[in-house]
PDB file of C-alpha atoms in Angstrom:
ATOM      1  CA  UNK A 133       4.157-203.394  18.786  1.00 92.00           C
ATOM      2  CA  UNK A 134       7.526-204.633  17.484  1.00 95.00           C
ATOM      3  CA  UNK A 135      10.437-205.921  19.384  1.00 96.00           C
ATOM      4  CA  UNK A 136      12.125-202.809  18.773  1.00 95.00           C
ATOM      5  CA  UNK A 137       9.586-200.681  19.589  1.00 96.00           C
ATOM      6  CA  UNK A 138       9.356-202.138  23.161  1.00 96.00           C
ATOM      7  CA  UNK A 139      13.273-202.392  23.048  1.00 96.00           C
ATOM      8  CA  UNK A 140      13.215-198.439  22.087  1.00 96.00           C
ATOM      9  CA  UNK A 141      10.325-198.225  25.605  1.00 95.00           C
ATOM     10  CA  UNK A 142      12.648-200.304  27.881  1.00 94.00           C
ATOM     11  CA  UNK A 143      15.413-197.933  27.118  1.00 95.00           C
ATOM     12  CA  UNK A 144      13.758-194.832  26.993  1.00 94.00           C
ATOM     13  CA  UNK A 145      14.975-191.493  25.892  1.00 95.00           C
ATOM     14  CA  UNK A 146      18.027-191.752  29.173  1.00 94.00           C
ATOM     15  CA  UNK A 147      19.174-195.418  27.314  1.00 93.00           C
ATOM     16  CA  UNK A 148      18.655-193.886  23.508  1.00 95.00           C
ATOM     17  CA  UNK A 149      20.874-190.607  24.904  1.00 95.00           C
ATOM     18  CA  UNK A 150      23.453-192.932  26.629  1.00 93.00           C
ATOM     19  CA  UNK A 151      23.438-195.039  23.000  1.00 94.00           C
ATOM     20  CA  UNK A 152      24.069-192.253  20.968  1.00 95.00           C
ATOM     21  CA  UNK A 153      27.196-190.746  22.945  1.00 93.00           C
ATOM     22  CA  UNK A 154      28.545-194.495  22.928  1.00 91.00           C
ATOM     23  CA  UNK A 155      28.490-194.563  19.360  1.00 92.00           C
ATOM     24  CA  UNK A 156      29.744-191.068  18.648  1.00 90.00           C
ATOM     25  CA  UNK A 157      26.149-189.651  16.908  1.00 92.00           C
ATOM     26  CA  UNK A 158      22.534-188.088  17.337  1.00 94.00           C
ATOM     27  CA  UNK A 159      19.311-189.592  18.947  1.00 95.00           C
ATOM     28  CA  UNK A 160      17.954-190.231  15.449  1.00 94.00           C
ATOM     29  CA  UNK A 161      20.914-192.212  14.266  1.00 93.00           C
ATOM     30  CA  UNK A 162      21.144-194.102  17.287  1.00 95.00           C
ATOM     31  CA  UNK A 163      17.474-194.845  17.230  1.00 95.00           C
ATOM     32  CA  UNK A 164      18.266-196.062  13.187  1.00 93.00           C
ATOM     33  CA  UNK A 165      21.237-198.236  14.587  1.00 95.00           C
ATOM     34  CA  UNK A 166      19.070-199.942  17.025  1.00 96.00           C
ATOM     35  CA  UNK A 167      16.558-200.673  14.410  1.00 95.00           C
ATOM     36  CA  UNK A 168      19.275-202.630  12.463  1.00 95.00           C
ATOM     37  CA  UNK A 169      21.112-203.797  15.770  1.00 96.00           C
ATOM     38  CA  UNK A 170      17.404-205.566  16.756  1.00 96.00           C
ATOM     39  CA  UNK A 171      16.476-206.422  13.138  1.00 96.00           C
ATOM     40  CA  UNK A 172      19.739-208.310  12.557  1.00 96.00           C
ATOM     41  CA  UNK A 173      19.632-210.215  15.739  1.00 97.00           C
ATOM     42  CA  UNK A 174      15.503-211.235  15.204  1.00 97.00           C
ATOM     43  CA  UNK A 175      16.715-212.259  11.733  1.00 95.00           C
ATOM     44  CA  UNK A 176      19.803-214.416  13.149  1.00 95.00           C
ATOM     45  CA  UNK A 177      17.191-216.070  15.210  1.00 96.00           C
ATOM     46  CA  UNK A 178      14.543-216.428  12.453  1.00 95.00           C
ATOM     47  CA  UNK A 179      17.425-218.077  10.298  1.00 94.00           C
ATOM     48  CA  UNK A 180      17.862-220.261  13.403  1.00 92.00           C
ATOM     49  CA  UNK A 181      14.314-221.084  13.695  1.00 94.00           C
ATOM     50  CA  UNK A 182      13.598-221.930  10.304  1.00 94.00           C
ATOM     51  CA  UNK A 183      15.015-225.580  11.299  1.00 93.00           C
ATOM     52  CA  UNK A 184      12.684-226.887  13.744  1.00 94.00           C
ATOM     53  CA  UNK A 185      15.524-228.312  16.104  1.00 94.00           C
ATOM     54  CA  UNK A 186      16.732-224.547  16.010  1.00 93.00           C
ATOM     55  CA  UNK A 187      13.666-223.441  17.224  1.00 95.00           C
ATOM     56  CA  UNK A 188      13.219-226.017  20.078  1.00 95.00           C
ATOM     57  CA  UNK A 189      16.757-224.962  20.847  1.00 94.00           C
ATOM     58  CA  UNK A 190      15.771-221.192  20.503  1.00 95.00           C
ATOM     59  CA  UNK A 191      12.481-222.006  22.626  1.00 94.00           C
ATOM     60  CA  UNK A 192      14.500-223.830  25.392  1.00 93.00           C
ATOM     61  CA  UNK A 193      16.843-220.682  25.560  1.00 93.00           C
ATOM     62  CA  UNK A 194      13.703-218.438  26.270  1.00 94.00           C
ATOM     63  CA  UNK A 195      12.657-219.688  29.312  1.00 91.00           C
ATOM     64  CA  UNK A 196      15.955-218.921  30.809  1.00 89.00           C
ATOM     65  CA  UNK A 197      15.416-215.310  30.071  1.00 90.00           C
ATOM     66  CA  UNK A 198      11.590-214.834  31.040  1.00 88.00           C
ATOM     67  CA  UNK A 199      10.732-212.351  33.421  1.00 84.00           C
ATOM     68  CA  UNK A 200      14.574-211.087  33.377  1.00 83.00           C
ATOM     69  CA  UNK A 201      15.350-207.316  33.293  1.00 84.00           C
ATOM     70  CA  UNK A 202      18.942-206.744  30.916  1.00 83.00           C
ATOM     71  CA  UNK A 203      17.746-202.348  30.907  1.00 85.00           C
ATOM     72  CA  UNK A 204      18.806-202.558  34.419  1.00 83.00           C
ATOM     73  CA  UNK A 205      21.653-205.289  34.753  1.00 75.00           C
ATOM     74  CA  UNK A 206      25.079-204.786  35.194  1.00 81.00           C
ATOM     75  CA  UNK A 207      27.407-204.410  31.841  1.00 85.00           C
ATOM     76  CA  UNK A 208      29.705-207.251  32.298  1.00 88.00           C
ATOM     77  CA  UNK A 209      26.252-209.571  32.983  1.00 87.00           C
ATOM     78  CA  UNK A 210      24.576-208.403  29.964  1.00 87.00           C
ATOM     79  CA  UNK A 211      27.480-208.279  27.719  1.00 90.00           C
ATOM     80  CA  UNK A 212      28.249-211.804  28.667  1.00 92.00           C
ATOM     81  CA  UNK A 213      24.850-213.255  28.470  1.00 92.00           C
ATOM     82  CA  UNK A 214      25.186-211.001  24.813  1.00 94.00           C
ATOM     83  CA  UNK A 215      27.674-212.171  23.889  1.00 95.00           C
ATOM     84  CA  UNK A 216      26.856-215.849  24.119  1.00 94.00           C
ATOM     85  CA  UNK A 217      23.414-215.246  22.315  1.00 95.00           C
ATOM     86  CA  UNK A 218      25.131-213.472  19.650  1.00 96.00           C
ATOM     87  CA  UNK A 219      27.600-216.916  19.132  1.00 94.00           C
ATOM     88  CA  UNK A 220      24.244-218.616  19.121  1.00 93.00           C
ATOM     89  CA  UNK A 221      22.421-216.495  16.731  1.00 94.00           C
ATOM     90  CA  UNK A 222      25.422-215.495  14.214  1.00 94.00           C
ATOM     91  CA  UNK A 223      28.130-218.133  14.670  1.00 86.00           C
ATOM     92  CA  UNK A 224      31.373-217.452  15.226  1.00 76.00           C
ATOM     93  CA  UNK A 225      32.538-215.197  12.676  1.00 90.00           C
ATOM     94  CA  UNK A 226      28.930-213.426  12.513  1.00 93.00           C
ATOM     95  CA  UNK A 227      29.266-211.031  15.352  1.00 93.00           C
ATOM     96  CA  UNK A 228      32.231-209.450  14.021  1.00 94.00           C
ATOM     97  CA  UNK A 229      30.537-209.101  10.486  1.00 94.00           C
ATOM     98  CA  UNK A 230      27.613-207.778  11.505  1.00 95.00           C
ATOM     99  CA  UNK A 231      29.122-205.216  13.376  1.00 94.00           C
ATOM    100  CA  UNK A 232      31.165-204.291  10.556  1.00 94.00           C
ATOM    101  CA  UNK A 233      28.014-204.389   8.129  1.00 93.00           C
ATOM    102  CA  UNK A 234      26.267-202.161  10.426  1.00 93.00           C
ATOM    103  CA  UNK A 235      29.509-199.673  10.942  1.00 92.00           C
ATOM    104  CA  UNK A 236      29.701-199.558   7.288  1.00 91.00           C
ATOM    105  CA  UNK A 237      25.795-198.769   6.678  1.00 86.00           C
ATOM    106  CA  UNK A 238      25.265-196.356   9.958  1.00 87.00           C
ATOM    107  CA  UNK A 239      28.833-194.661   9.417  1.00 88.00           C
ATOM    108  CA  UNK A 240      29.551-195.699  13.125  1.00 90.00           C
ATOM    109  CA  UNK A 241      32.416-197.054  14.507  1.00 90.00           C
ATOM    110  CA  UNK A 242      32.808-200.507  14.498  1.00 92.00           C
ATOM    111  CA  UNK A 243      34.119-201.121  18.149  1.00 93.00           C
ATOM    112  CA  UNK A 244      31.621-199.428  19.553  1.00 93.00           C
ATOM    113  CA  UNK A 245      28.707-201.891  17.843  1.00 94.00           C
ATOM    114  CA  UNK A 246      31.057-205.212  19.056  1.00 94.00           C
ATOM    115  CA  UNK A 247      30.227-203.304  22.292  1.00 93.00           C
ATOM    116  CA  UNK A 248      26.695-202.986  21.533  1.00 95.00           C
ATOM    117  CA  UNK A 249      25.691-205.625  19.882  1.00 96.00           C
ATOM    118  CA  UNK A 250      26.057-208.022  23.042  1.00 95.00           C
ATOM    119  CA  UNK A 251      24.218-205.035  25.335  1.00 94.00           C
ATOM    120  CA  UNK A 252      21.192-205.258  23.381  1.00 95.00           C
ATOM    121  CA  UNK A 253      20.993-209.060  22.195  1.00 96.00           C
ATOM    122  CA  UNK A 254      19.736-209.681  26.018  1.00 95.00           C
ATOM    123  CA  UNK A 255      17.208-206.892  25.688  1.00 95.00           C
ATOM    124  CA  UNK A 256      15.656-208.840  22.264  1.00 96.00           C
ATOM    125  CA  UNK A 257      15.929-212.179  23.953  1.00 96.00           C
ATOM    126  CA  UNK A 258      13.925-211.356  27.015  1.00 95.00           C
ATOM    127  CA  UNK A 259      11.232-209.140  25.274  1.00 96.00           C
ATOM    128  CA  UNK A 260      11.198-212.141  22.952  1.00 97.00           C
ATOM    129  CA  UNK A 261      10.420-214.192  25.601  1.00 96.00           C
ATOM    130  CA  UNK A 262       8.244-212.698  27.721  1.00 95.00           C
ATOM    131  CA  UNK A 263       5.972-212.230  24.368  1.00 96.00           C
ATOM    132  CA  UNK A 264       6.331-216.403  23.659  1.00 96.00           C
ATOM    133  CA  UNK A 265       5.405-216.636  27.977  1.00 95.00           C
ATOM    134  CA  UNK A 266       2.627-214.268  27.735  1.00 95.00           C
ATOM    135  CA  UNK A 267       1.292-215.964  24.593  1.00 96.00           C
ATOM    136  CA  UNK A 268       2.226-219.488  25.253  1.00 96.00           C
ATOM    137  CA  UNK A 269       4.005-219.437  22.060  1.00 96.00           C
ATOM    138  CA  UNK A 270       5.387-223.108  20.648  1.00 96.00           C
ATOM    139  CA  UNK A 271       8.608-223.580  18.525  1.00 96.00           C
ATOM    140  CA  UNK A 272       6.388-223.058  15.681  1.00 96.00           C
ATOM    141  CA  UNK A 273       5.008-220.030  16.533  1.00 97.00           C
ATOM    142  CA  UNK A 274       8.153-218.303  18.153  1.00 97.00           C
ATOM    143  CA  UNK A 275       9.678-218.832  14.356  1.00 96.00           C
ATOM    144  CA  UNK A 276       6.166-217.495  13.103  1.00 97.00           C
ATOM    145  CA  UNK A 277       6.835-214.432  15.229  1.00 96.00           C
ATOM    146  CA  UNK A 278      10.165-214.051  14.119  1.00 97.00           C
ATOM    147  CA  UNK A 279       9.281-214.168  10.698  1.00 95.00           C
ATOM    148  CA  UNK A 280       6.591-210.979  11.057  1.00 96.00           C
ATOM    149  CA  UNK A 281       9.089-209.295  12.945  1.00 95.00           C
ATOM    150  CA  UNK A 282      11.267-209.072  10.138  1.00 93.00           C
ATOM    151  CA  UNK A 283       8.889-207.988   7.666  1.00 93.00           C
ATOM    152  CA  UNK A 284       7.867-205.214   9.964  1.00 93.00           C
ATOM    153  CA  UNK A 285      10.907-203.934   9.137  1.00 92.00           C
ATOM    154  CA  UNK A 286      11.471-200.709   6.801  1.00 91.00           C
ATOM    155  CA  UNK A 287      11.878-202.578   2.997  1.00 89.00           C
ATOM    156  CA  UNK A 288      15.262-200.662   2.560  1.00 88.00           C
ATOM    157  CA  UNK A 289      16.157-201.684   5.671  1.00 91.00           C
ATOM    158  CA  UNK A 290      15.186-205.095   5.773  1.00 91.00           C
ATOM    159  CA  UNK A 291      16.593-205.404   2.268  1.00 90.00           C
ATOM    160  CA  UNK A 292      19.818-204.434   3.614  1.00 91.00           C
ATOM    161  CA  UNK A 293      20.162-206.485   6.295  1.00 93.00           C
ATOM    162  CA  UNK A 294      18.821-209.505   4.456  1.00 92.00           C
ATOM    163  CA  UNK A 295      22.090-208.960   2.451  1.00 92.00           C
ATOM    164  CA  UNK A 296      24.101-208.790   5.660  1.00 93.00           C
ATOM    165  CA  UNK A 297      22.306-212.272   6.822  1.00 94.00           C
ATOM    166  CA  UNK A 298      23.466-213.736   4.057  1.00 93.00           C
ATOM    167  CA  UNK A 299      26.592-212.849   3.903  1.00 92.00           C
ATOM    168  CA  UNK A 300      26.759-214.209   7.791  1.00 93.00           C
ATOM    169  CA  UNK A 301      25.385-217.071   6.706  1.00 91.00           C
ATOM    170  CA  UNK A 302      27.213-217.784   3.489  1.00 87.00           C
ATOM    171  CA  UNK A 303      24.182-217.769   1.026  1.00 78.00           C
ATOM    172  CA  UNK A 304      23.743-215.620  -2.198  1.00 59.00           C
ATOM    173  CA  UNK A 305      22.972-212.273  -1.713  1.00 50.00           C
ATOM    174  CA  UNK A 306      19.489-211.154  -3.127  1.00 45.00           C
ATOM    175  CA  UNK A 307      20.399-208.414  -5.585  1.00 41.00           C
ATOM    176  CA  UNK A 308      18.011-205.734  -3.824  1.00 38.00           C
ATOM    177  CA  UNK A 309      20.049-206.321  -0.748  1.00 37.00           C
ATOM    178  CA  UNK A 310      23.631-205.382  -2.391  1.00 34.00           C
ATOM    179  CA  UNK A 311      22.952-201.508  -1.785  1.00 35.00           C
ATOM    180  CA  UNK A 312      22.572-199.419   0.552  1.00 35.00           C
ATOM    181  CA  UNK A 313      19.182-198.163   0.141  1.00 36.00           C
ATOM    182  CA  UNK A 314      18.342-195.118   2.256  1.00 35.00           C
ATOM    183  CA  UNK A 315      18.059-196.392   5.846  1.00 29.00           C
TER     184      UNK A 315
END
């Protein structure tokens, strides 16, 4: 099971119906947004992890979130807590472009993913580490993880938001990645 299938399980259809009003759309686009929501945050912290002092730092971070429950904290909790994994993760600048990316690619507003983004980053980072707990998962093995988690991803998809990675993170963008593709 992927993060994102056990993010789509914590929220249930109530959370995917609450999503979906938020961002102005149906059940199956919002469940399509959350896929690239959760792929681009487990790819901002597969980037991270590809240095090992990124994973020890990413590791570190995942203890603080073990056993926690973000599908039933408060809003201003999670979306602080998100919003501090998400400077972590993206950088600075990264939030704002991913959201942007995504609003783009989804045809949702972008506001309302700056408002998501940080609701579900929380959600990733505890299922994330309640896997590494339950496994007793290493730095090496937490960026192992991360790495099968993104190729679990749909290839237009993950081609797609391989493009918006890079673009986060400044690098060329793999030619495959500059369309759209059918997501």
């Amino acid at each position: 099971m992927t993060l994102n299938d056990e993010l789509l399980a914590g929220l249930g259809d109530p959370g995917l119906e609450q999503i979906a009003g938020m961002l102005g759309t149906d059940v199956a686009t919002a469940r399509t947004v959350l896929q690239a929501v959760s792929g681009t945050i487990v790819g901002g912290m597969a980037r991270n992890a590809e240095d090992p002092d990124g994973a020890e730092a990413l590791r570190g971070a995942l203890d603080e979130h073990v056993d926690a429950d973000p599908f039933n904290g408060d809003i201003a909790s999670l979306t602080r807590d998100g919003q501090s994994i998400l400077g972590h993760v993206l950088g600075g600048q990264g939030t704002e472009q991913a959201a942007a990316g995504l609003a783009r690619l989804a045809d949702v507003d972008s506001g309302m993913l700056m408002k998501l983004l940080p609701l579900i980053a929380p959600m990733i980072m505890s299922l994330l580490a309640n896997r590494a707990s339950d496994q007793d998962m290493d730095a090496a093995a937490i960026a192992e993880e991360l790495v099968r988690e993104q190729s679990s991803l749909p290839s237009d998809l993950g081609a797609v938001l391989a493009g918006l990675l890079a673009g986060i993170f400044g690098e060329t963008v793999p030619q495959q990645a500059r369309t759209q593709g059918d997501w």
